[in-house]
């Protein structure tokens, strides 16, 4: 049982890494299995299809990322600092990527949304849930900051949160296209303007 579970985990880990760096369409099951050190026949023991693997990959990555986001809030000094910490955590993966490989690979969820959302309905549904959860986390902090009179900004908390998520995803996309991590430095200043923080 231990070996079976280990092989499955290796497939999931390899798939997440390769999907971020190579994309979905260009990536085959054989390549994922080779990277994981698992025979191709084992893949179909664990997953019905590449789409099913992708849904589980997104689930696993988001579970880890959500834990990191929640941890980033523990030391925050109020909701505005929490927003800054959350945003920095979301773009921190791109900075780490560039530091390790000299390449910005982009957001797994954003990359998949752009590449496969029309062709893979199950993947699309899972991505909607991930982005909705991000929006909810940010909207909660926006609501708390508003209640404390710390921010302005127009629109509902969820509208502001969606604008912030869109700004983060858009900036990450531009940083990926240019392979320029300095573009990420604009995210928090732009978020402050959206929130009426000046």
mmCIF file of C-alpha atoms in Angstrom:
data_model
loop_
_atom_site.group_PDB
_atom_site.id
_atom_site.type_symbol
_atom_site.label_atom_id
_atom_site.label_comp_id
_atom_site.label_asym_id
_atom_site.label_seq_id
_atom_site.Cartn_x
_atom_site.Cartn_y
_atom_site.Cartn_z
ATOM 1 C CA UNK A 1 0.000 0.000 0.000
ATOM 2 C CA UNK A 2 2.856 2.384 0.833
ATOM 3 C CA UNK A 3 4.482 1.942 -2.580
ATOM 4 C CA UNK A 4 1.166 2.377 -4.375
ATOM 5 C CA UNK A 5 0.472 5.608 -2.496
ATOM 6 C CA UNK A 6 4.037 6.801 -3.131
ATOM 7 C CA UNK A 7 3.721 6.212 -6.893
ATOM 8 C CA UNK A 8 0.432 8.136 -6.987
ATOM 9 C CA UNK A 9 1.949 11.043 -5.055
ATOM 10 C CA UNK A 10 4.946 11.125 -7.402
ATOM 11 C CA UNK A 11 2.638 11.308 -10.428
ATOM 12 C CA UNK A 12 0.710 14.193 -8.848
ATOM 13 C CA UNK A 13 3.895 16.026 -7.900
ATOM 14 C CA UNK A 14 5.419 15.603 -11.370
ATOM 15 C CA UNK A 15 2.211 16.635 -13.066
ATOM 16 C CA UNK A 16 1.958 19.872 -11.083
ATOM 17 C CA UNK A 17 5.556 20.786 -11.784
ATOM 18 C CA UNK A 18 5.407 19.913 -15.497
ATOM 19 C CA UNK A 19 2.040 21.572 -16.093
ATOM 20 C CA UNK A 20 3.390 24.828 -14.694
ATOM 21 C CA UNK A 21 6.585 24.727 -16.720
ATOM 22 C CA UNK A 22 5.414 23.016 -19.945
ATOM 23 C CA UNK A 23 1.679 23.600 -20.133
ATOM 24 C CA UNK A 24 -1.160 21.098 -20.447
ATOM 25 C CA UNK A 25 -1.572 20.354 -24.150
ATOM 26 C CA UNK A 26 2.091 19.679 -24.901
ATOM 27 C CA UNK A 27 2.407 17.386 -21.902
ATOM 28 C CA UNK A 28 1.755 13.669 -22.351
ATOM 29 C CA UNK A 29 1.046 10.942 -19.825
ATOM 30 C CA UNK A 30 4.297 9.173 -20.785
ATOM 31 C CA UNK A 31 6.339 12.261 -19.927
ATOM 32 C CA UNK A 32 4.607 12.668 -16.569
ATOM 33 C CA UNK A 33 5.257 9.017 -15.740
ATOM 34 C CA UNK A 34 8.921 9.248 -16.817
ATOM 35 C CA UNK A 35 9.406 12.314 -14.600
ATOM 36 C CA UNK A 36 7.704 10.505 -11.706
ATOM 37 C CA UNK A 37 9.713 7.312 -12.246
ATOM 38 C CA UNK A 38 6.495 5.315 -12.669
ATOM 39 C CA UNK A 39 5.476 2.897 -15.456
ATOM 40 C CA UNK A 40 2.845 4.286 -17.801
ATOM 41 C CA UNK A 41 0.486 1.410 -17.015
ATOM 42 C CA UNK A 42 0.426 2.539 -13.388
ATOM 43 C CA UNK A 43 -1.006 5.899 -14.405
ATOM 44 C CA UNK A 44 -4.350 4.392 -15.401
ATOM 45 C CA UNK A 45 -4.462 2.427 -12.173
ATOM 46 C CA UNK A 46 -4.724 5.755 -10.329
ATOM 47 C CA UNK A 47 -6.347 8.134 -12.845
ATOM 48 C CA UNK A 48 -9.003 7.654 -15.517
ATOM 49 C CA UNK A 49 -7.557 10.366 -17.759
ATOM 50 C CA UNK A 50 -5.210 13.311 -17.959
ATOM 51 C CA UNK A 51 -8.207 15.534 -17.156
ATOM 52 C CA UNK A 52 -8.848 13.574 -13.942
ATOM 53 C CA UNK A 53 -5.167 13.889 -13.018
ATOM 54 C CA UNK A 54 -5.298 17.632 -13.678
ATOM 55 C CA UNK A 55 -8.318 18.101 -11.394
ATOM 56 C CA UNK A 56 -6.495 16.261 -8.595
ATOM 57 C CA UNK A 57 -3.303 18.209 -9.291
ATOM 58 C CA UNK A 58 -5.200 21.494 -8.976
ATOM 59 C CA UNK A 59 -6.875 20.246 -5.765
ATOM 60 C CA UNK A 60 -3.557 19.245 -4.213
ATOM 61 C CA UNK A 61 -1.744 22.438 -5.209
ATOM 62 C CA UNK A 62 -4.582 24.631 -3.987
ATOM 63 C CA UNK A 63 -4.734 22.795 -0.639
ATOM 64 C CA UNK A 64 -1.025 23.522 -0.132
ATOM 65 C CA UNK A 65 -1.299 27.088 -1.357
ATOM 66 C CA UNK A 66 -4.356 27.831 0.784
ATOM 67 C CA UNK A 67 -2.416 26.645 3.845
ATOM 68 C CA UNK A 68 0.420 29.013 2.908
ATOM 69 C CA UNK A 69 -2.013 31.884 2.421
ATOM 70 C CA UNK A 70 -3.659 31.228 5.775
ATOM 71 C CA UNK A 71 -0.244 31.032 7.448
ATOM 72 C CA UNK A 72 0.733 34.374 5.893
ATOM 73 C CA UNK A 73 -2.216 35.970 7.709
ATOM 74 C CA UNK A 74 -1.207 34.733 11.154
ATOM 75 C CA UNK A 75 1.437 37.428 11.665
ATOM 76 C CA UNK A 76 -0.457 40.184 9.859
ATOM 77 C CA UNK A 77 -1.029 43.381 11.802
ATOM 78 C CA UNK A 78 -4.674 43.967 10.882
ATOM 79 C CA UNK A 79 -6.659 43.451 7.657
ATOM 80 C CA UNK A 80 -4.677 45.867 5.433
ATOM 81 C CA UNK A 81 -1.405 44.191 6.371
ATOM 82 C CA UNK A 82 -3.211 40.884 5.829
ATOM 83 C CA UNK A 83 -4.098 41.934 2.281
ATOM 84 C CA UNK A 84 -0.487 42.885 1.598
ATOM 85 C CA UNK A 85 0.736 39.570 3.055
ATOM 86 C CA UNK A 86 -1.816 37.578 1.041
ATOM 87 C CA UNK A 87 -0.887 39.333 -2.205
ATOM 88 C CA UNK A 88 2.824 38.888 -1.554
ATOM 89 C CA UNK A 89 2.243 35.187 -0.868
ATOM 90 C CA UNK A 90 0.305 34.795 -4.138
ATOM 91 C CA UNK A 91 3.084 36.377 -6.219
ATOM 92 C CA UNK A 92 5.914 34.947 -4.123
ATOM 93 C CA UNK A 93 5.910 31.706 -6.126
ATOM 94 C CA UNK A 94 6.839 33.684 -9.242
ATOM 95 C CA UNK A 95 9.710 35.418 -7.476
ATOM 96 C CA UNK A 96 10.946 32.052 -6.173
ATOM 97 C CA UNK A 97 10.674 30.565 -9.690
ATOM 98 C CA UNK A 98 12.782 33.315 -11.149
ATOM 99 C CA UNK A 99 15.331 33.048 -8.348
ATOM 100 C CA UNK A 100 15.714 29.292 -8.856
ATOM 101 C CA UNK A 101 15.496 28.941 -12.636
ATOM 102 C CA UNK A 102 15.735 32.412 -14.152
ATOM 103 C CA UNK A 103 12.241 31.874 -15.567
ATOM 104 C CA UNK A 104 8.775 32.973 -14.497
ATOM 105 C CA UNK A 105 6.408 30.098 -15.253
ATOM 106 C CA UNK A 106 3.176 31.829 -14.268
ATOM 107 C CA UNK A 107 0.270 30.712 -12.125
ATOM 108 C CA UNK A 108 -0.778 27.073 -12.582
ATOM 109 C CA UNK A 109 -4.460 28.026 -12.322
ATOM 110 C CA UNK A 110 -4.179 30.983 -14.693
ATOM 111 C CA UNK A 111 -2.144 28.980 -17.197
ATOM 112 C CA UNK A 112 -4.668 26.145 -17.184
ATOM 113 C CA UNK A 113 -7.608 28.563 -17.432
ATOM 114 C CA UNK A 114 -6.108 30.129 -20.552
ATOM 115 C CA UNK A 115 -5.126 26.828 -22.137
ATOM 116 C CA UNK A 116 -7.869 24.298 -21.457
ATOM 117 C CA UNK A 117 -10.932 25.830 -19.826
ATOM 118 C CA UNK A 118 -13.068 25.520 -22.980
ATOM 119 C CA UNK A 119 -12.026 21.916 -23.703
ATOM 120 C CA UNK A 120 -11.886 20.406 -20.218
ATOM 121 C CA UNK A 121 -15.098 21.213 -18.318
ATOM 122 C CA UNK A 122 -14.090 19.388 -15.125
ATOM 123 C CA UNK A 123 -10.815 21.317 -14.971
ATOM 124 C CA UNK A 124 -12.683 24.563 -15.616
ATOM 125 C CA UNK A 125 -15.140 23.863 -12.779
ATOM 126 C CA UNK A 126 -12.298 23.211 -10.349
ATOM 127 C CA UNK A 127 -10.470 26.373 -11.416
ATOM 128 C CA UNK A 128 -13.644 28.404 -10.827
ATOM 129 C CA UNK A 129 -13.734 27.077 -7.259
ATOM 130 C CA UNK A 130 -10.062 27.934 -6.673
ATOM 131 C CA UNK A 131 -10.492 31.504 -7.890
ATOM 132 C CA UNK A 132 -13.743 31.846 -5.928
ATOM 133 C CA UNK A 133 -11.931 30.793 -2.758
ATOM 134 C CA UNK A 134 -9.172 33.330 -3.428
ATOM 135 C CA UNK A 135 -11.799 36.030 -3.958
ATOM 136 C CA UNK A 136 -13.587 35.034 -0.730
ATOM 137 C CA UNK A 137 -10.362 35.234 1.288
ATOM 138 C CA UNK A 138 -9.589 38.696 -0.069
ATOM 139 C CA UNK A 139 -13.207 39.904 0.235
ATOM 140 C CA UNK A 140 -13.219 38.950 3.924
ATOM 141 C CA UNK A 141 -10.126 41.095 4.536
ATOM 142 C CA UNK A 142 -11.578 43.963 2.478
ATOM 143 C CA UNK A 143 -14.788 43.833 4.533
ATOM 144 C CA UNK A 144 -12.836 43.889 7.796
ATOM 145 C CA UNK A 145 -10.681 46.778 6.605
ATOM 146 C CA UNK A 146 -13.761 48.725 5.526
ATOM 147 C CA UNK A 147 -15.515 48.108 8.832
ATOM 148 C CA UNK A 148 -12.460 49.529 10.590
ATOM 149 C CA UNK A 149 -12.479 52.585 8.293
ATOM 150 C CA UNK A 150 -9.043 51.709 6.926
ATOM 151 C CA UNK A 151 -9.824 51.631 3.189
ATOM 152 C CA UNK A 152 -12.040 53.324 0.648
ATOM 153 C CA UNK A 153 -12.490 51.963 -2.850
ATOM 154 C CA UNK A 154 -15.762 51.680 -4.701
ATOM 155 C CA UNK A 155 -17.862 48.591 -5.269
ATOM 156 C CA UNK A 156 -18.749 45.638 -3.098
ATOM 157 C CA UNK A 157 -16.121 43.683 -1.195
ATOM 158 C CA UNK A 158 -16.402 40.823 -3.701
ATOM 159 C CA UNK A 159 -16.125 43.178 -6.688
ATOM 160 C CA UNK A 160 -12.948 44.674 -5.218
ATOM 161 C CA UNK A 161 -11.604 41.201 -4.428
ATOM 162 C CA UNK A 162 -12.259 40.026 -8.004
ATOM 163 C CA UNK A 163 -10.481 43.134 -9.320
ATOM 164 C CA UNK A 164 -7.495 42.358 -7.092
ATOM 165 C CA UNK A 165 -7.331 38.711 -8.210
ATOM 166 C CA UNK A 166 -7.616 39.826 -11.855
ATOM 167 C CA UNK A 167 -4.831 42.368 -11.328
ATOM 168 C CA UNK A 168 -2.581 39.745 -9.739
ATOM 169 C CA UNK A 169 -3.237 37.206 -12.519
ATOM 170 C CA UNK A 170 -2.776 39.828 -15.244
ATOM 171 C CA UNK A 171 0.493 41.090 -13.795
ATOM 172 C CA UNK A 172 1.804 37.540 -13.408
ATOM 173 C CA UNK A 173 0.902 36.887 -17.051
ATOM 174 C CA UNK A 174 2.774 40.001 -18.200
ATOM 175 C CA UNK A 175 5.744 39.112 -15.998
ATOM 176 C CA UNK A 176 5.744 35.630 -17.548
ATOM 177 C CA UNK A 177 5.595 36.938 -21.132
ATOM 178 C CA UNK A 178 8.466 39.364 -20.475
ATOM 179 C CA UNK A 179 10.205 37.047 -17.993
ATOM 180 C CA UNK A 180 10.573 40.148 -15.835
ATOM 181 C CA UNK A 181 10.025 39.774 -12.085
ATOM 182 C CA UNK A 182 10.240 43.542 -11.527
ATOM 183 C CA UNK A 183 6.694 43.849 -12.919
ATOM 184 C CA UNK A 184 5.519 42.046 -9.781
ATOM 185 C CA UNK A 185 6.650 45.054 -7.753
ATOM 186 C CA UNK A 186 3.625 46.949 -9.111
ATOM 187 C CA UNK A 187 1.032 44.585 -7.650
ATOM 188 C CA UNK A 188 0.773 45.973 -4.117
ATOM 189 C CA UNK A 189 0.970 49.688 -5.138
ATOM 190 C CA UNK A 190 -1.805 49.055 -7.699
ATOM 191 C CA UNK A 191 -3.817 47.134 -5.095
ATOM 192 C CA UNK A 192 -3.521 50.090 -2.731
ATOM 193 C CA UNK A 193 -4.964 52.396 -5.395
ATOM 194 C CA UNK A 194 -7.861 50.010 -5.995
ATOM 195 C CA UNK A 195 -8.523 49.947 -2.260
ATOM 196 C CA UNK A 196 -8.364 53.716 -1.928
ATOM 197 C CA UNK A 197 -5.199 53.600 0.160
ATOM 198 C CA UNK A 198 -3.364 56.114 -2.048
#
